[in-house]
Every structure is written in structure tokens, then in C-alpha cells.
XYZ file of C-alpha atoms in Angstrom:
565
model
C 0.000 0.000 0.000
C 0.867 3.831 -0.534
C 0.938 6.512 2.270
C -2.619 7.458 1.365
C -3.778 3.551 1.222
C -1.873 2.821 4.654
C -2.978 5.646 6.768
C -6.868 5.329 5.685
C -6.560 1.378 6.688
C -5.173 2.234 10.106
C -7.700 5.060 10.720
C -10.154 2.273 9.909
C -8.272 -0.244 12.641
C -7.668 -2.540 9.135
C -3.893 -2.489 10.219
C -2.372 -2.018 13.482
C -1.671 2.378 13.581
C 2.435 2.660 13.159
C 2.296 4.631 16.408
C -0.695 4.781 19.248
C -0.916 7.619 21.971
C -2.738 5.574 25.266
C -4.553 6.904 27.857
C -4.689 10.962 27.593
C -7.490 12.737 26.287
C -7.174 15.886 23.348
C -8.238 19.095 23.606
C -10.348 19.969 20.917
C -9.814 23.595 19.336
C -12.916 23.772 17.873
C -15.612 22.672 20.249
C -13.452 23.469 23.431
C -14.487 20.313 24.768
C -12.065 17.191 25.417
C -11.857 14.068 23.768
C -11.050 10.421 25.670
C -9.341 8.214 23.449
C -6.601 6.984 21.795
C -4.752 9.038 18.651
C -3.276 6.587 16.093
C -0.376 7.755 14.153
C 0.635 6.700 10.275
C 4.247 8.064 9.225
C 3.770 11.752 9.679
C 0.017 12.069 10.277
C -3.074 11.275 12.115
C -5.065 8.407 11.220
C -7.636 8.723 14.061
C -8.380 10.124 17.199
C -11.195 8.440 20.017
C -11.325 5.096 19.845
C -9.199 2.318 20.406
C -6.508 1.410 18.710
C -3.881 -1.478 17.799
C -0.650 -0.379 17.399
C 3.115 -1.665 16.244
C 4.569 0.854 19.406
C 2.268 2.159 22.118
C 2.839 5.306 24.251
C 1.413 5.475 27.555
C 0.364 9.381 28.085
C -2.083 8.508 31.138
C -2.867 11.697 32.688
C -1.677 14.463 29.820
C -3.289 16.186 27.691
C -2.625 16.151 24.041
C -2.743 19.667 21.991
C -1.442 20.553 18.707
C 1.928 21.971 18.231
C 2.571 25.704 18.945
C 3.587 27.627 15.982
C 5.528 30.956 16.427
C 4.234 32.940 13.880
C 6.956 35.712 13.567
C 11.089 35.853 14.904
C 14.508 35.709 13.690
C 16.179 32.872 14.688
C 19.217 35.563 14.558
C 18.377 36.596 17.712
C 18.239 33.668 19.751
C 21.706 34.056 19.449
C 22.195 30.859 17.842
C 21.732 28.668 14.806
C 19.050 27.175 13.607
C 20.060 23.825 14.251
C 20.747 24.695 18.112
C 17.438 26.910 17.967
C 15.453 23.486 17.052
C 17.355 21.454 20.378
C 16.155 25.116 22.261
C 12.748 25.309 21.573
C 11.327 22.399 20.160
C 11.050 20.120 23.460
C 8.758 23.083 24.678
C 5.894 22.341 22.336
C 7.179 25.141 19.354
C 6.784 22.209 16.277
C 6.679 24.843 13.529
C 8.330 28.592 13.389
C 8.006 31.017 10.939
C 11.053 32.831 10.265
C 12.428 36.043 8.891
C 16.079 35.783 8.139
C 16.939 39.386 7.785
C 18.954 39.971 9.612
C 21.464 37.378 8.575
C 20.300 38.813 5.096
C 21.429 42.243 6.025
C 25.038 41.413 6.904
C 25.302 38.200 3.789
C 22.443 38.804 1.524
C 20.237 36.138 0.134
C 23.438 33.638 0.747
C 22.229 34.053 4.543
C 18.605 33.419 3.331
C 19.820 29.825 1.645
C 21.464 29.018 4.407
C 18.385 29.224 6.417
C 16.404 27.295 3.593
C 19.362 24.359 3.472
C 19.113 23.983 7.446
C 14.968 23.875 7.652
C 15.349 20.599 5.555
C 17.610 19.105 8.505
C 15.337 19.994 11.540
C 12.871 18.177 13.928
C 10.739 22.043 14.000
C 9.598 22.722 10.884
C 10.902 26.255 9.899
C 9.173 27.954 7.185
C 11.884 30.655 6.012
C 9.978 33.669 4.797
C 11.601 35.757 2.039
C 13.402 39.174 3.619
C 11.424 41.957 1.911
C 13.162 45.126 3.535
C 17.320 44.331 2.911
C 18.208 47.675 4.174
C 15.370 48.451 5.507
C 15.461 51.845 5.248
C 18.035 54.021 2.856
C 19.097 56.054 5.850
C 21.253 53.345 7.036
C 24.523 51.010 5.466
C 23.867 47.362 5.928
C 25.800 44.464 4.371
C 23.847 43.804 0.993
C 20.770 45.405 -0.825
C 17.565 42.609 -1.822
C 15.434 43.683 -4.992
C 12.671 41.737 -6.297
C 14.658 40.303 -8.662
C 17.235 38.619 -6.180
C 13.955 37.413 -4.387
C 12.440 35.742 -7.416
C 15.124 32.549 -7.538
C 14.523 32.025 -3.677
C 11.024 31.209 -4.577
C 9.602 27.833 -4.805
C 11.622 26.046 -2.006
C 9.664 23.741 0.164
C 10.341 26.045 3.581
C 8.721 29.113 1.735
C 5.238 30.646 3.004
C 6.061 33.927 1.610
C 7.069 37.171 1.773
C 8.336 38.523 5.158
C 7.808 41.376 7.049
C 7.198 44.499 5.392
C 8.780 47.088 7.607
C 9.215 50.330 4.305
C 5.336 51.065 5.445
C 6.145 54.494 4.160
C 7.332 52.922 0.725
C 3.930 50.598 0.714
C 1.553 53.707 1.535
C 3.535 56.039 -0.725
C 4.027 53.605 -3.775
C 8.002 53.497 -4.062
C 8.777 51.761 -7.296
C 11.181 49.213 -5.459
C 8.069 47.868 -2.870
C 5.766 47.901 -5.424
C 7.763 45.251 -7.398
C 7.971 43.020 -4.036
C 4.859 43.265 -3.488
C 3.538 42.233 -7.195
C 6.076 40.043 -6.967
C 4.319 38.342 -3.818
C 0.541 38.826 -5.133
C -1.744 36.706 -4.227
C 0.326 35.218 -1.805
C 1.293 35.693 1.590
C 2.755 38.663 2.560
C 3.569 40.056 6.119
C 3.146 43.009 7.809
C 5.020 45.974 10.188
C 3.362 49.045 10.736
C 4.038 50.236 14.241
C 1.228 53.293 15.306
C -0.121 52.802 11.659
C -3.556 54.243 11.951
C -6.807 55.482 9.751
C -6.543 55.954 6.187
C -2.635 54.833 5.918
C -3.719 52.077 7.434
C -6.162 51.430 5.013
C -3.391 51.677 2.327
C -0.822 49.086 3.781
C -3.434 46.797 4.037
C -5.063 47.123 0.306
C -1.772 46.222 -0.835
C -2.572 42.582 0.204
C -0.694 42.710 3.545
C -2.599 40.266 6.129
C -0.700 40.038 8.901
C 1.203 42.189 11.393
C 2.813 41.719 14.796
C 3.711 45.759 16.264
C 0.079 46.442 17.961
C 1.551 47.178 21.251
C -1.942 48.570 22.897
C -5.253 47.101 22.648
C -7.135 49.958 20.653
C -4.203 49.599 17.880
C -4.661 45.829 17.461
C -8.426 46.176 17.794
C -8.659 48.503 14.433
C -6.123 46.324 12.588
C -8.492 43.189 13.581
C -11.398 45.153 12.205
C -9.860 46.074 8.780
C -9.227 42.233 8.294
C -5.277 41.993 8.957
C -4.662 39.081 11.569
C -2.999 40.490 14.401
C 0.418 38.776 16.047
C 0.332 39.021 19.558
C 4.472 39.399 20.484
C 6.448 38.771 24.331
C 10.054 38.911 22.877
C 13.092 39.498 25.422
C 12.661 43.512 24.740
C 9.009 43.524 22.966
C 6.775 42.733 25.706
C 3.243 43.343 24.346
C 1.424 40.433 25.886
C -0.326 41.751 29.377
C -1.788 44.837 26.678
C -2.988 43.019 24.336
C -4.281 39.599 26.382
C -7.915 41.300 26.918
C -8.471 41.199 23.149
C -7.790 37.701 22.721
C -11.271 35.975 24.220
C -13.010 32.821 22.184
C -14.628 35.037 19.236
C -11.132 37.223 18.415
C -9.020 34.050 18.734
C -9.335 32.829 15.305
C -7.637 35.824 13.874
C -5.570 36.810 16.671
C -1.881 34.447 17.101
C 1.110 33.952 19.002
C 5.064 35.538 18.235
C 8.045 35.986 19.841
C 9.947 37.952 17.637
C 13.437 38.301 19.124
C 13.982 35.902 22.857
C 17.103 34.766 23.470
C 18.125 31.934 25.163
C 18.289 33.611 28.382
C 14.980 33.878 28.647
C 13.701 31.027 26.870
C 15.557 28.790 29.802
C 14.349 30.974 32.721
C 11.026 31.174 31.272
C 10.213 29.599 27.985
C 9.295 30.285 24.647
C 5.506 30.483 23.113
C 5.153 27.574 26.577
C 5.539 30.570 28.487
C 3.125 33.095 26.632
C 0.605 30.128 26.984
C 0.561 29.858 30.795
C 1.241 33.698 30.813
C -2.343 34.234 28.904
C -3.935 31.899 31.219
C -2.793 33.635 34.297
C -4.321 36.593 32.914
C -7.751 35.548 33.141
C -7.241 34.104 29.285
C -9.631 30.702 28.376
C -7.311 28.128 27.424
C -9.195 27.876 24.271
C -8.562 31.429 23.198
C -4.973 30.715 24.606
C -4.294 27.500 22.460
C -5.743 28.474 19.436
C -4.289 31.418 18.720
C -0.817 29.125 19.530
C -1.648 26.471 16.800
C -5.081 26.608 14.888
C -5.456 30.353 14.322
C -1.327 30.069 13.295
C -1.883 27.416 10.866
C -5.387 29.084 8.980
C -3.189 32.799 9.050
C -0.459 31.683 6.902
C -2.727 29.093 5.346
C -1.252 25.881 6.493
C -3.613 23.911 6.285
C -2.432 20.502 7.440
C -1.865 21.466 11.244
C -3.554 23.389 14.283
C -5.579 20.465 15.269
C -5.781 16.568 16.409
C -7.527 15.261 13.742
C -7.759 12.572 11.490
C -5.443 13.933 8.015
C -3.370 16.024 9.742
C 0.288 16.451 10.577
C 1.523 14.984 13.982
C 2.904 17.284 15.920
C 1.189 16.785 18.708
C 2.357 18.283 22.522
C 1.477 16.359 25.817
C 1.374 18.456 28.624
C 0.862 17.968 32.333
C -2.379 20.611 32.069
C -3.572 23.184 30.087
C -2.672 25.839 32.498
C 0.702 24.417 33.206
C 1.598 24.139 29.551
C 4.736 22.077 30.352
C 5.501 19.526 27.955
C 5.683 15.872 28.765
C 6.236 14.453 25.434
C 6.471 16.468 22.055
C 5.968 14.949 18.272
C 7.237 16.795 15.039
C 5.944 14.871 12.078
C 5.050 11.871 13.952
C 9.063 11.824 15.239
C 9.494 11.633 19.005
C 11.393 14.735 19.909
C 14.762 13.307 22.181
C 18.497 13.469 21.973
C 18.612 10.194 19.438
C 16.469 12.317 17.024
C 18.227 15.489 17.629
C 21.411 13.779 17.190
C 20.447 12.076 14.180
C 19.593 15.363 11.872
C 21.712 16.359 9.052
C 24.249 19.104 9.144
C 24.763 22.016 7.149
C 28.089 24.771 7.147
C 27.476 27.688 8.946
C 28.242 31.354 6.895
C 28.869 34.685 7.303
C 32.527 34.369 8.737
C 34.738 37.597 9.336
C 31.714 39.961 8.496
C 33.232 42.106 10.972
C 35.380 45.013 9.023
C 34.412 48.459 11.065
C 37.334 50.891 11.266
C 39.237 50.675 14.358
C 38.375 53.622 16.602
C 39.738 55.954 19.283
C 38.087 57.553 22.251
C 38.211 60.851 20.542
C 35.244 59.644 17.761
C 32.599 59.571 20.305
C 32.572 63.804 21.229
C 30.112 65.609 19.932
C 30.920 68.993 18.886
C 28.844 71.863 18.789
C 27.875 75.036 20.492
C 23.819 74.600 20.666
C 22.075 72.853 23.861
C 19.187 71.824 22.236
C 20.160 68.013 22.126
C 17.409 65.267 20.254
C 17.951 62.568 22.871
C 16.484 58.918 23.256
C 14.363 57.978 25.376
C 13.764 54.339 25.904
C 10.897 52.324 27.274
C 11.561 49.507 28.941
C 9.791 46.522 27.660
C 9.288 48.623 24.518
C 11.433 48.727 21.013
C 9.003 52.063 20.424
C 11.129 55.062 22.453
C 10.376 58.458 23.072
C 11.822 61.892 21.116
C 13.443 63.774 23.663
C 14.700 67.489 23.089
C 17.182 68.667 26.261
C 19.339 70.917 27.129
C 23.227 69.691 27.202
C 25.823 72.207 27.379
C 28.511 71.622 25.416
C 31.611 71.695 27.465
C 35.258 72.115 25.799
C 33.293 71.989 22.638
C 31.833 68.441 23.400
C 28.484 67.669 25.280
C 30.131 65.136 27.172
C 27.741 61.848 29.045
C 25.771 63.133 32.184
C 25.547 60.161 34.621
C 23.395 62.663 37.072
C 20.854 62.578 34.310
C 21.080 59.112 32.946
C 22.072 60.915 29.934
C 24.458 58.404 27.746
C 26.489 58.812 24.461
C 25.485 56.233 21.914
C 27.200 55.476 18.848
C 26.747 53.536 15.556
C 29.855 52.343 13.810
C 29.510 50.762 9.905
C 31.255 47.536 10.011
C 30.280 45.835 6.937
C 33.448 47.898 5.197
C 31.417 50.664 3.075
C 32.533 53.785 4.444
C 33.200 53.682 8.304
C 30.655 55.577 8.973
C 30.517 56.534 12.723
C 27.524 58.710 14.269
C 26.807 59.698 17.774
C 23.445 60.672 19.840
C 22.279 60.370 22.887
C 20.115 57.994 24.900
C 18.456 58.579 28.527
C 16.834 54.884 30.137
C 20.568 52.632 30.465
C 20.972 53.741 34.138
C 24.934 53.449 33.464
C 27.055 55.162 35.597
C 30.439 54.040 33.852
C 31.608 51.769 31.467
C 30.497 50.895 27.943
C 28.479 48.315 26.214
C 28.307 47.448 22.478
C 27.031 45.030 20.345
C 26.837 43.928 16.543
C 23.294 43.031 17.138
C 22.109 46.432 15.847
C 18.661 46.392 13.541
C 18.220 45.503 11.175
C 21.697 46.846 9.229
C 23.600 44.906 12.285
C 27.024 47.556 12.396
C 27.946 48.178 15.809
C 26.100 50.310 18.351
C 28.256 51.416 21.599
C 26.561 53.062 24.204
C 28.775 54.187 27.146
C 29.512 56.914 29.691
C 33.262 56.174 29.207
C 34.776 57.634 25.848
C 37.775 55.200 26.421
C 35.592 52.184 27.269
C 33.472 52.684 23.900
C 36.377 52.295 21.886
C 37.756 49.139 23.550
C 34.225 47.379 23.485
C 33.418 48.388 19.829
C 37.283 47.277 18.794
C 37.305 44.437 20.772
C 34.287 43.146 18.304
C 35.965 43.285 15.741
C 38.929 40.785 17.226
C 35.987 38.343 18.151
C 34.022 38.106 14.757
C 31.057 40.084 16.508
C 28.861 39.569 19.252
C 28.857 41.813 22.600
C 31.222 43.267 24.907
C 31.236 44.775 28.445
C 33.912 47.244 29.222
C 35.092 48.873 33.017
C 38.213 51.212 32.945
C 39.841 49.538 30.310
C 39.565 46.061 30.305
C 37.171 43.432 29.174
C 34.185 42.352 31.692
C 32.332 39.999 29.639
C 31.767 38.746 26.298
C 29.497 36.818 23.776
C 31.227 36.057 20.100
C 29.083 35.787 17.891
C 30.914 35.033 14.755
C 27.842 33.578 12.378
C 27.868 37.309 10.359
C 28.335 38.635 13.850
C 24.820 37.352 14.827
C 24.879 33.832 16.149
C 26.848 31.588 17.919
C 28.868 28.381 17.290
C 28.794 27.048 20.478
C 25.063 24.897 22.093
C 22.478 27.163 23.738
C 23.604 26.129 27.166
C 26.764 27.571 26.689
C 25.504 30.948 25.036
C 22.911 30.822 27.759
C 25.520 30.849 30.466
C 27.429 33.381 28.735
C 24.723 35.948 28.612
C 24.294 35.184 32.589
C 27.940 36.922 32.692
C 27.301 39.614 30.586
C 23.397 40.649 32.774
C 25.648 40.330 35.670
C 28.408 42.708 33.967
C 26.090 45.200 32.598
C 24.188 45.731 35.762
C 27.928 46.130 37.523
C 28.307 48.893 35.390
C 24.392 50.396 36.997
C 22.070 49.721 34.264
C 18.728 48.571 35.288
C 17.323 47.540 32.093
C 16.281 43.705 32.243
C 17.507 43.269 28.388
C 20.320 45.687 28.114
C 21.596 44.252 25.254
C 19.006 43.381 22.746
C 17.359 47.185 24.110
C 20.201 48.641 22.620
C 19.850 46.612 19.366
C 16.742 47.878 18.640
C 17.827 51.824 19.185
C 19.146 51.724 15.781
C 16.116 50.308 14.030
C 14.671 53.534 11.628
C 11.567 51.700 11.160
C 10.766 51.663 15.018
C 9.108 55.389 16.064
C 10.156 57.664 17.497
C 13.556 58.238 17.577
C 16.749 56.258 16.343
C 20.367 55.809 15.221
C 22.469 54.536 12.507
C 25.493 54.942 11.175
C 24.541 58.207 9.002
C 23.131 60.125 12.314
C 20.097 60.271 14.422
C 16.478 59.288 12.660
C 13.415 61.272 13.207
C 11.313 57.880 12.411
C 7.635 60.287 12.540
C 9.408 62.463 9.449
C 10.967 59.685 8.113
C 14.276 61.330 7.866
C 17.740 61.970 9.322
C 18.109 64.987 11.717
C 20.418 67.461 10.181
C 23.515 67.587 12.628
């Protein structure tokens, strides 16, 4: 017999099922109600579900309760910190058996060489990741990154088994204003699906992201801004990333009627918090705490998912479908007991047995080696645009204050929490280096930098030490990438990162223990913030309002332009 012939005779108890569950029951996401039984497994699907089955292997799950498997509906496995392949061995014992992916960011350093090398891995993993196509590489023109990504370089990455679509379309002004180069992406992508950014995005420009076929977004970050996206048809992403923390705003939207078009992202969580408190596991008991019904709750983690970016052979237990399928202790618990991808029991032996596939982006790390003196800030008005960040927030504040410039340089004001920052170009264009100012680090000495830096990924430095800037954002460049801590010249802690200055080589233990150094480092040095690191990433992001760096000078993101100097 074929698949087809084989599955239909177990589901009909013909032939003994390939695999039986025994003894839990399955929560049904479309009733609400749950179902005693047993669930018979063929290769990589359900045969049946309820009744007794025969079976060549037989799992006892007495006392769990079987749901479908969560799928993350929007994050860049970039910013876990590690690969893919260590992302899978992360996440995927959680529950997480399918993630939808943006690689941008490795795109932004590599170009669509980082995007294949995300398509060659998904065909190795236990998860399935479905790698959407990067649709803003820069994302702006007021910033250098590594590589540029036209339509045409898209069009030969289309086709390939891990593709959904087109990823997040962050150029909202160049989608509501008709800029030649997103209208070709997005005729490019018609008919298909294509995903959304609009942070603050309201009334009729609303209306125009949205007619141009764009059905699903993730940057609500208050209820009344999800609500009018929901009610102009786009499918609304509810995100809890390590610096994005929208969840406790937006949970009161998400009741049994909104949950089939509202769904569940992380965005950017690293593996610091993944360990200390989970992934999408986490955002599930999180919901449910919140006065949540665990039917809203675990439907907008799997069935809503699947029907959003119309994949259509998961979200539920049912006969037909794929089985990934995640026993859990209870549904307010959400701790997995036992997790399927494909019908494959997720453990070591599996996880040791996938394929392999050559990591990229070596020695992407060419920035111009800098001295203290490249962080003053010369000039002879007060009037100073400053940052202001909110924490739990990658949406900060436009400050104007008063800094007197002393010795012709407004030097850092630890009194004020008032910081230097700095953006250095390290993908060898130009060298560009610009300088701001930031208030929300709580530093009172020392310097922190990072090649995490969105999306263009050159360095950002923020420090009240001129001297200490310069050794952290050199001392990147020795160590292929990643982030520094720096006290009175020498080196705290560190992270390489030297997968195009993004991700790690080494397992997610390590790089979790790492990043326990570097918390413990940056708060040394008096910052408060729980995610210094990835908060500081996201201050150079020109598509995030209200105000932002790169490496060609501070971004007025509500003008959509650079701030003269």
C-alpha cells in the first residue's frame, strides 16, 4: 500500500496504527471540549483520534493532555543568538513544532546567501521552519547594511519547500507612498502571503498598507491599535520577545470570538529567557494567568497560526493532519511531557540524528578601528534630540534637552542618565561613525556594544566612558562580533558571535551561560534595564518610532528622515 492507502486502513483499525498515543485525552480547538481516546499515528500524520486502537509501538500518556503543536508565527532565529540547528534542540522540546522565520537579519550582513542558508538547514530539523523571504534588505536608505535585496534577487529564492512567503514588510512608508522598489515586491508576492510591520499605523494609511494585500502584522503594542487592525481584516500577532513585551496589553483582546484571527510571536527571545522562562510555553501559561480561556490561549498558539499563513495541514488533532502533537501535564501548566514533530518523538537520538549544514557569514566584521576621541560631539547649541527608551518597549520616546557643550563636546551626564550612543559601519562601506544620545541605560560608567544592531547589524556602543566605547566596539571586531562589556579599560564579559556577527557556534547552554555573565556585567556597570543588550539593538532600528540611530546620524522615524547635525 501507498501513504494514502496505509494511513486510511489504520484510521479504519484494518492495520495495526504505526504509532498509538494511550490513555490521555485531546483538547479539541474547535468545540473546546475534550476528547477520551486513543490518537493513532501513520508516518507523519493522524489516522484517528477516540477510539481504540492497535498499534506496532504504544505510548502510555495517562494523565496528559494532548494539543497541537505551537507555531511561532513571527522571529529571527538571529536573535536567539544561535543557529538554527541549536534553535530546534532550544525550543522544540517546549511544544514550538513549527516557526516562521524572517532571516533578515542574517540577510542584512550576507544577503540572500544568509537566506539559503536558512532554507538548506529547515530541511535538517525536527521544528519545521518555514523561512519567509526578507522583503526590507536595508530596511530603510538612511542606514549602510551588508547587501541590498530587490525583487529580482527574491524571485530565484522562490519555490523552495520552507517558503510561506514574503516577510515582514517594515518600508510602510514605501507601501503607503508607492516606491517603485516595494511595489515590485509586493507584485512580486501577489496573491500570496505577505507580512506586515506598521508600528502606530492608523486610519486611512492604514487602510493603504493593508489594500496592498498585507494580512498580517505583529507591532500592535496597545489594545485599541490591534483592535482597528483586527477590524480592517489583517490578523494580528500578539508578540512577548526578550525587549518587545506586548502580551499583558494586548491579552484582553484575545477571548473565544477574536481568537481565530488573533496568534502567538516571539519575535526576538534569546536563550536567556527562553531557559528561565520559555518560549511560546511561556506566553501560553502567561495568557492563562491573565484571566485568558485556554481555548482562546491554544488556538491562537496552533489553529489560528496554521489558517493565518494558510497551512492547512496542522492546528488540530484530527484525522489527516500532521503529527505534531504536545502532551502536557495541564492546560494551564503548559509544560511539555512528550512532544511529536511529524510523527518523530522529539529526544536526543532524534536530535542527534539530523543532518548538518556549514554555517556562513565568517569575518563579516570590518568596522574601522576607533579611538576615544570619535565619540565627542561637537557643537555650540544645547538643544540636544535625545532617546528615550521604554523599557519593555522597542518604540522610544523623542526627547529634546538641554546639554551644554563643554570644551566643545556635550560630554555623558551620569546625574541625568544621559548616555552617548554610537553607531559604527562595520560591513566595510565607508566607516561611517555617528553619535546621539540615549536617557533609560541607568549606566554610571563603562560601555556596552554590540553587533546586534537592527536591522543593518554595524555596531552600536553606548557608554559613559569615551575610552571604554572604543575598547568594546574594537574588541568586536577581534571576536568576529557579538557583545562586549567594558570597566576602565579592560574586558568584563563577552558573547562572540561570529555567524555574520549574529549567532553563535557554540550549544544554547553555553551561550545561555554566557549571557548570565554579561546581565551580571552590565548591571555592575548600573544599568537597570532587564535586556540591556538586545534594548540597545533595537535603538538603531529607523523603522521603530520615534527616535533612532544609525550609522549616518540620528532618525526622526515620525518624518521619516535623518536629523540634520
Amino acid at each position: 500500500m501507498d501513504d494514502l492507502e496505509r494511513r486510511i486502513a489504520q484510521a479504519r483499525g484494518d492495520i495495526p496504527a504505526d504509532l498509538v498515543l494511550r490513555g490521555g485525552r485531546v483538547f479539541d480547538l474547535i468545540t473546546g471540549s475534550m476528547i477520551p481516546g486513543d490518537v493513532a499515528i501513520c508516518g507523519d500524520r493522524i489516522a484517528g483520534i477516540g477510539v481504540d486502537y492497535d498499534g506496532a509501538r504504544i505510548l502510555d500518556v495517562t494523565g496528559l493532555t494532548l494539543v497541537p503543536g505551537f507555531i511561532d508565527t513571527h522571529l529571527h532565529v538571529e536573535s536567539s543568538l544561535v543557529t538554527p540547528f541549536e534553535f530546534d534542540r532550544c525550543v522544540t522540546p517546549r511544544g514550538i513544532t513549527t516557526a516562521i522565520c524572517d532571516p533578515h537579519e542574517i540577510a542584512n550582513v550576507i544577503g540572500t546567501d544568509g537566506i539559503r542558508y536558512f532554507q538548506a538547514a529547515s530541511s535538517h530539523l525536527l521544528m519545521d521552519l518555514r523561512v519567509q523571504l526578507s522583503s526590507c534588505v536595508p530596511s530603510t536608505e538612511m542606514e549602510t547594511s551588508g547587501a541590498r535585496i530587490e525583487a529580482d534577487d527574491l524571485r530565484p529564492l522562490m519555490g523552495h519547500p520552507s517558503a510561506i512567503g514574503l516577510a515582514e514588510f517594515m518600508n510602510y512608508p514605501g507601501v503607503i507612498h508607492r516606491d517603485p522598489g516595494a511595489m515590485a515586491k509586493l507584485a512580486l508576492f501577489a496573491g500570496g502571503h505577505i507580512d506586515g510591520h506598521c508600528p502606530q499605523l492608523s486610519g486611512r494609511d492604514l487602510n493603504a498598507y493593508i489594500a496592498a494585500g498585507i494580512r498580517t502584522e505583529h507591532e500592535a503594542t496597545t489594545a485599541e491599535e490591534a483592535l482597528e487592525k483586527l477590524r480592517k481584516g489583517m490578523r494580528v500577532l500578539i508578540r512577548e520577545g526578550s525587549v518587545s513585551k506586548d502580551l499583558d496589553a494586548l491579552a484582553p483582546i484575545l477571548t473565544d470570538a477574536t481568537s481565530a484571527y488573533l496568534c502567538l510571536c516571539t519575535d526576538d527571545r534569546n536563550p536567556l529567557d527562553i531557559a528561565e522562562h520559555g518560549h511560546l510555553d511561556y506566553m501560553i501559561r502567561r495568557l492563562i494567568a491573565l484571566g485568558t480561556s485556554p481555548l482562546a490561549a491554544y488556538r491562537a498558539a496552533s489553529l489560528s497560526a496554521a489558517e493565518a499563513f494558510g497551512l492547512k495541514d496542522r492546528g488540530l488533532i484530527a484525522p489527516g493532519m500532521r503529527a505534531d502533537i504536545v502532551a502536557l501535564d495541564s492546560l494551564q501548566n503548559c509544560r511539555a511531557q512528550l512532544v511529536l514533530t511529524a510523527g518523530r518523538i522529539v529526544d536526543e537520538a532524534a536530535f542527534a540524528a539530523r543532518g548538518h549544514v556549514e554555517p556562513v557569514g565568517r569575518a563579516s566584521v570590518r568596522a574601522p578601528q576607533v579611538r576615544a576621541a570619535d565619540f565627542r560631539a561637537p557643537g555650540n547649541r544645547t538643544e540636544t534630540p535625545v532617546i528615550g527608551i521604554l523599557e519593555g518597549k522597542i518604540i522610544t520616546e523623542h526627547l529634546t534637552l538641554d546639554i551644554a557643550p563643554e570644551g566643545g563636546d556635550k560630554r555623558p551626564d551620569q546625574g541625568r542618565d544621559l548616555m552617548r550612543i554610537a553607531v559604527i559601519e562595520r560591513h566595510g562601506k565607508n566607516g561611517n561613525i555617528a553619535t546621539g544620545f540615549v536617557k533609560g541605560f541607568g549606566l554610571t560608567q563603562g560601555a556596552i556594544a554590540s553587533t546586534v544592531c537592527h536591522d543593518h547589524h554595524n555596531i552600536a556602543v553606548v557608554g559613559a566612558d569615551y575610552d571604554d566605547m572604543a575598547l568594546a566596539a574594537n574588541r568586536l571586531s577581534q571576536i568576529e562580533g557579538g557583545f562586549v562589556v567594558a570597566l576602565q579599560g579592560r574586558i568584563l564579559a563577552e558573547l562572540p558571535l561570529p555567524v555574520a556577527g549574529l549567532m553563535s557556534l557554540d550549544p544554547f547552554e553555553a551561550v545561555h551561560a554566557a549571557l548570565t555573565d554579561l546581565r551580571a556585567a552590565a548591571r555592575s556597570l548600573g544599568t537597570t534595564l532587564e535586556e540591556p543588550f538586545l534594548q540597545l539593538a533595537f535603538l538603531a532600528l529607523p523603522v521603530i518610532p520615534a527616535l533612532k540611530i544609525t550609522d549616518r546620524g540620528m532618525v526622526d522615524v515620525a518624518r521619516f528622515e535623518i536629523i540634520a547635525p
